[in-house]
CSV table of C-alpha atoms and ligand atoms in Angstrom, one decimal:
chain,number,residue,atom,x,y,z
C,1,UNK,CA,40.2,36.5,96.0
C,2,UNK,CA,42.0,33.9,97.3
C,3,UNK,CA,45.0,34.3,99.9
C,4,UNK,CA,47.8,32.4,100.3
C,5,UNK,CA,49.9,32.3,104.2
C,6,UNK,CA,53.2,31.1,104.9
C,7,UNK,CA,54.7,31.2,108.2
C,8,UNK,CA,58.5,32.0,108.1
C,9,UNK,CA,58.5,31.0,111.6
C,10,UNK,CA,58.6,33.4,114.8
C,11,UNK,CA,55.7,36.3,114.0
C,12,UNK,CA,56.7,36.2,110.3
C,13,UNK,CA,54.3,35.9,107.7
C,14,UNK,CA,54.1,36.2,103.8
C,15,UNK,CA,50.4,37.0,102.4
C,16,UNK,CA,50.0,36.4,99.4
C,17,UNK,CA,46.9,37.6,96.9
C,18,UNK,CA,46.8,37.6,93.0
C,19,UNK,CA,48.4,41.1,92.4
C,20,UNK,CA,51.1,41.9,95.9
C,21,UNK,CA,52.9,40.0,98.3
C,22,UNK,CA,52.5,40.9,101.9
C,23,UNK,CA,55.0,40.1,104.4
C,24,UNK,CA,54.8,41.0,108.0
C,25,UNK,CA,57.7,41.0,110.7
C,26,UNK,CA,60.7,39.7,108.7
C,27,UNK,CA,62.6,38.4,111.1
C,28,UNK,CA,64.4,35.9,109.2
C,29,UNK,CA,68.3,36.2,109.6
C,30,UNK,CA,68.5,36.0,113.1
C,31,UNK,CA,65.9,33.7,113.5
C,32,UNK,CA,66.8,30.0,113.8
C,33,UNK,CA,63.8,28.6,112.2
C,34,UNK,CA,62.9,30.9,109.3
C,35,UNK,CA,63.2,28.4,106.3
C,36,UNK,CA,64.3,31.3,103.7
C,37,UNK,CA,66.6,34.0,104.2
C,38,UNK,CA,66.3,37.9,104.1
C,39,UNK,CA,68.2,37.5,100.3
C,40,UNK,CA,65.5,35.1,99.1
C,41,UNK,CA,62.2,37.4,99.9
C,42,UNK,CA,60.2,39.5,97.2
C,43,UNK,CA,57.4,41.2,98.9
C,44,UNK,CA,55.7,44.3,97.8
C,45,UNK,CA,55.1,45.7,101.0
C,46,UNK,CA,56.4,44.9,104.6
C,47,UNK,CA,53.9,45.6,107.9
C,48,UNK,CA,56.0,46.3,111.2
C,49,UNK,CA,54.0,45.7,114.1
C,50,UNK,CA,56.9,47.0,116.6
C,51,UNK,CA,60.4,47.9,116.9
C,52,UNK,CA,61.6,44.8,118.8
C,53,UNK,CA,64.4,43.1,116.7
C,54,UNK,CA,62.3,39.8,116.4
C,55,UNK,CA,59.6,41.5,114.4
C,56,UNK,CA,61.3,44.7,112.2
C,57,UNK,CA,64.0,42.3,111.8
C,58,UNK,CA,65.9,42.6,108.1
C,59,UNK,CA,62.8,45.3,107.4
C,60,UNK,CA,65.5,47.9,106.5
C,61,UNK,CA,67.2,45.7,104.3
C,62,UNK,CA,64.7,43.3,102.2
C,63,UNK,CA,63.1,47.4,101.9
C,64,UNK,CA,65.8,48.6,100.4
C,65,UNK,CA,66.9,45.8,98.1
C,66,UNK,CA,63.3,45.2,96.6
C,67,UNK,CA,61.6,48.6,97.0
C,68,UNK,CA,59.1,47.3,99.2
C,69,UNK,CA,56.6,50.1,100.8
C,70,UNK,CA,56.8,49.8,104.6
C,71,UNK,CA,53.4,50.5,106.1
C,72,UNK,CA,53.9,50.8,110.0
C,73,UNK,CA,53.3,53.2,113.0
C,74,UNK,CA,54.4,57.0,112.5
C,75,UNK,CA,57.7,56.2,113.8
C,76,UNK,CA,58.7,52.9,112.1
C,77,UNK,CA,57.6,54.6,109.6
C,78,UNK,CA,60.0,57.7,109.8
C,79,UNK,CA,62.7,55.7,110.8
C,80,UNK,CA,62.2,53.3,107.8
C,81,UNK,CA,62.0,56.8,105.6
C,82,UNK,CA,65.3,58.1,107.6
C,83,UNK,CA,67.3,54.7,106.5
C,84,UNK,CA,66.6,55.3,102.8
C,85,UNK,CA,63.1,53.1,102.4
C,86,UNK,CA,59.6,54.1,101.6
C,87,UNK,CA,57.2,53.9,103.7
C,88,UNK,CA,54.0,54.9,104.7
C,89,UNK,CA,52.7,56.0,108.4
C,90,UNK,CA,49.4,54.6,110.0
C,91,UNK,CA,48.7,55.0,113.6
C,92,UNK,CA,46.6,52.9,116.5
C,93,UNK,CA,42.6,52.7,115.1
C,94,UNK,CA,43.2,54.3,111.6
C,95,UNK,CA,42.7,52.1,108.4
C,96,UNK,CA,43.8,52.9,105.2
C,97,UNK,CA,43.1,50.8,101.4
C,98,UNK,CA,45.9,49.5,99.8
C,99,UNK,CA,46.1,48.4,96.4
C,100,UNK,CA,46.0,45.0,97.8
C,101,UNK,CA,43.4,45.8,100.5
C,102,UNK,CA,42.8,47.8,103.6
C,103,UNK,CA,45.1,48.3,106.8
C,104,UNK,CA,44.4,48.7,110.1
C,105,UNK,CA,46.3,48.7,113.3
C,106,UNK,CA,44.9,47.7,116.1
C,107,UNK,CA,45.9,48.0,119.9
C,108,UNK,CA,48.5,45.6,121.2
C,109,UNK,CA,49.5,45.5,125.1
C,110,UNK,CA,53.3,44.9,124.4
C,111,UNK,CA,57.0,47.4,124.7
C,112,UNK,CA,58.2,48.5,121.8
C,113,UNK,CA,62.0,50.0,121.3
C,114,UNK,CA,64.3,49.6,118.3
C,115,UNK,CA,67.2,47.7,118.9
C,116,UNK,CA,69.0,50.6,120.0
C,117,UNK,CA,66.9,51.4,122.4
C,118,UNK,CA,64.9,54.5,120.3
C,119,UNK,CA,61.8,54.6,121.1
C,120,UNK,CA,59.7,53.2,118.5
C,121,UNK,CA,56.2,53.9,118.9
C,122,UNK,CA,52.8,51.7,120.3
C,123,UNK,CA,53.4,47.6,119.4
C,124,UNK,CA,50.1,47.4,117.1
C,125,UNK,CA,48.6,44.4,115.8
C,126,UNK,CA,47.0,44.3,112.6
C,127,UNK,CA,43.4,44.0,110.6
C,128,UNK,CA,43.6,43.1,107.0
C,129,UNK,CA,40.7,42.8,105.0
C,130,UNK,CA,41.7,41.4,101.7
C,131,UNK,CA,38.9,41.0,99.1
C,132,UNK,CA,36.5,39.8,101.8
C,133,UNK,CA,38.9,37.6,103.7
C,134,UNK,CA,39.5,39.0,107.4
C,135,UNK,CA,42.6,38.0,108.6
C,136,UNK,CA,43.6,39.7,112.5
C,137,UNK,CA,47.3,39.6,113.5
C,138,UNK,CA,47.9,39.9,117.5
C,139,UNK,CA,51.4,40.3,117.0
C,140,UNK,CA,52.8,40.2,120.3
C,141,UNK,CA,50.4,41.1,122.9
C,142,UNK,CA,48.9,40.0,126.4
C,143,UNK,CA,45.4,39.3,126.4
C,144,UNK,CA,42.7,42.1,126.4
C,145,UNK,CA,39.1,42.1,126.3
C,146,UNK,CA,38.5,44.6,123.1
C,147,UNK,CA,39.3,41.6,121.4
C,148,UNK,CA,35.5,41.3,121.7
C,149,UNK,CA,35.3,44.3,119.0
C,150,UNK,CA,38.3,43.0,116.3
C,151,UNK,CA,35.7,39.9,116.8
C,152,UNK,CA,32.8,42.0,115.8
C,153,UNK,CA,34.7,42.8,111.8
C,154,UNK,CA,33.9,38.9,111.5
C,155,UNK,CA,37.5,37.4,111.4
C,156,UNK,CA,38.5,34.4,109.0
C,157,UNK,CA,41.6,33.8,110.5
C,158,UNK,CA,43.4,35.0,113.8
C,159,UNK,CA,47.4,34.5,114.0
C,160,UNK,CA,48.0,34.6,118.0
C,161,UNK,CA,50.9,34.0,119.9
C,162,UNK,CA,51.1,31.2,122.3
C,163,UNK,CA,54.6,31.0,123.5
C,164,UNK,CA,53.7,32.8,126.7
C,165,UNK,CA,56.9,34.6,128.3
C,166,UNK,CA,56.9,38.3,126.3
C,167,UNK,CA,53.1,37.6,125.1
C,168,UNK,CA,50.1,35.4,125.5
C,169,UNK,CA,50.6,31.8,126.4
C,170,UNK,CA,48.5,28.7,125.4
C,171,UNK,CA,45.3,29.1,128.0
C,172,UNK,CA,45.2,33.3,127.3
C,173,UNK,CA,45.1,32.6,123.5
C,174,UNK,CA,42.2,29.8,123.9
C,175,UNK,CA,40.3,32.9,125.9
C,176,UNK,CA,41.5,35.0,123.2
C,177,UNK,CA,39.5,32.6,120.6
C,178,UNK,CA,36.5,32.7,122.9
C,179,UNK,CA,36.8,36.5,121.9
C,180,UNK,CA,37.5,36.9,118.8
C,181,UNK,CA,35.3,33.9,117.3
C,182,UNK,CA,37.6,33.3,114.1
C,183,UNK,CA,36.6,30.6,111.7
C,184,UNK,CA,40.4,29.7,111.8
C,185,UNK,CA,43.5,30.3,114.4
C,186,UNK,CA,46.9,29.9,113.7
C,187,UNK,CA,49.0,29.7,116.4
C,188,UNK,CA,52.6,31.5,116.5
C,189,UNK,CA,55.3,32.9,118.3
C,190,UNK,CA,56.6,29.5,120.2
C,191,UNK,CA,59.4,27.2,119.5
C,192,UNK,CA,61.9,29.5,118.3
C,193,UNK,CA,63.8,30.3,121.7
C,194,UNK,CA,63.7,27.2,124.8
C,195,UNK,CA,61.9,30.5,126.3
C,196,UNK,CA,58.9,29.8,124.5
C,197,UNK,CA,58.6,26.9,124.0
C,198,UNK,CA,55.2,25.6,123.8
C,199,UNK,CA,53.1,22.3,122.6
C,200,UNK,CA,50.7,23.8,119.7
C,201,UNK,CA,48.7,20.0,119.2
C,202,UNK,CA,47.7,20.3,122.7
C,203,UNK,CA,46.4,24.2,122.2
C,204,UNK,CA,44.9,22.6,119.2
C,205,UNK,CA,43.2,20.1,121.2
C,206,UNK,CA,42.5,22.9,124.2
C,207,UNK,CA,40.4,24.5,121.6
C,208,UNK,CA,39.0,21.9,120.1
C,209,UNK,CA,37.2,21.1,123.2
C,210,UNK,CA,35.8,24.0,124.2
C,211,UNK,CA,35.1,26.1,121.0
C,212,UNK,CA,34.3,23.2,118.4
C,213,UNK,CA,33.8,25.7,115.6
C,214,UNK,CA,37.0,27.2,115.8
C,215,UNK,CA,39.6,25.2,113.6
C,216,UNK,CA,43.1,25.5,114.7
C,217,UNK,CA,45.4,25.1,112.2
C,218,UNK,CA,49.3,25.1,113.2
C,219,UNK,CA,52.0,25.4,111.1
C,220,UNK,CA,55.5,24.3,110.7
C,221,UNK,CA,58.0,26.9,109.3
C,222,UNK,CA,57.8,27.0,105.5
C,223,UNK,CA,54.1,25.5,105.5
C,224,UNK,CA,51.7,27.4,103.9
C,225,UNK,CA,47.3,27.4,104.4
C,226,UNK,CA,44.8,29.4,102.0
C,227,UNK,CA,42.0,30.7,102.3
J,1,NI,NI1,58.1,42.2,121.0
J,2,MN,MN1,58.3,39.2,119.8
């Protein structure tokens, strides 16, 4: 199977594989360097991976528009369900298969409210295994050492934030690597706020040197890498 990513800028992602179109955290209107807009998106199911506005995001409305199957925690799940969309609940550690492939949320050190202040559940990050690509999404996370264990599942590619400030910054996600041993990183949360700002060649370079094996592969918004 081959699978297709394309960074929308921020935490946003678009998977795609032959038959579905995953995209996670849809932050797109508000978010000054997403290169399409909430109107101009076709996925078949969205992943939430918290309630903070910069990752549900237009969620509620790109659901509703395109009948897209939310697949979150138990409560971005019943507050997707509550606004009208469908949507299907997971919670921390449980896995479930997809027609496109299998699920799982994994543990995420991070807040997570909805932008009315509701609380909205554990921040997760998430385990995909599509076909026999691996791909681990952090989200937005600190550091932590069961990293070690998403490692374990064999991971083809990691997406980890770098832009330090709400999660991980540069040196936490080249420890993060050392972790999680991915054939591939791509780096992401930086450079859409002055607040996180970051320098992704020189991560590049950071982990270059001292994992040779692990590629790093960053992205601008819009640009796409398959697997
Ligand atoms: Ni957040
Ligand atoms: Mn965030």
């Amino acid at each position: 199977m081959s699978v297709k990513l394309t960074w929308y800028g921020h935490a946003c992602w678009s998977i795609e594989v032959p038959k579905a179109t995953i995209l996670i955290d849809p932050y797109l209107a508000g978010n000054p360097t997403a290169p399409v807009t909430p109107d101009q998106v076709k996925p078949d199911y969205i992943l939430v991976s918290h309630g903070h506005g910069d990752h549900l995001g237009d969620t509620v409305a790109i659901a509703t528009r395109t009948g897209a199957l939310v697949i979150a925690n138990y409560e971005i799940a019943s507050y997707c369900q509550g606004q009208g969309c469908k949507a299907h609940p997971l919670h921390i550690g449980g896995s479930r298969e997809f027609p496109f492939g299998r699920v799982k949320l994994t543990i995420a050190h991070h807040g997570s409210s909805f932008p009315d202040g509701r609380y909205a559940g554990n921040p997760c990050g998430f385990l995909l295994t599509l076909g026999k690509i691996k791909i681990y999404d952090a989200a937005d996370t600190g550091l932590f050492y069961d990293m070690k264990l998403i490692g374990e599942e064999g991971i083809d590619v990691a997406l980890l934030p770098i832009g330090d400030n709400f999660t991980m910054g540069p040196a936490d996600a080249v420890r993060a690597a050392k972790l999680i041993k991915p054939k591939v990183v791509i780096p992401m949360h930086y450079n859409t706020f002055e607040m996180i700002s970051q320098d992704a060649k020189s991560f590049a370079a950071r982990v270059k040197k001292e994992l040779p094996r692990v590629k790093v592969v960053p992205l601008k918004p819009g640009e796409s890498f398959s697997v």
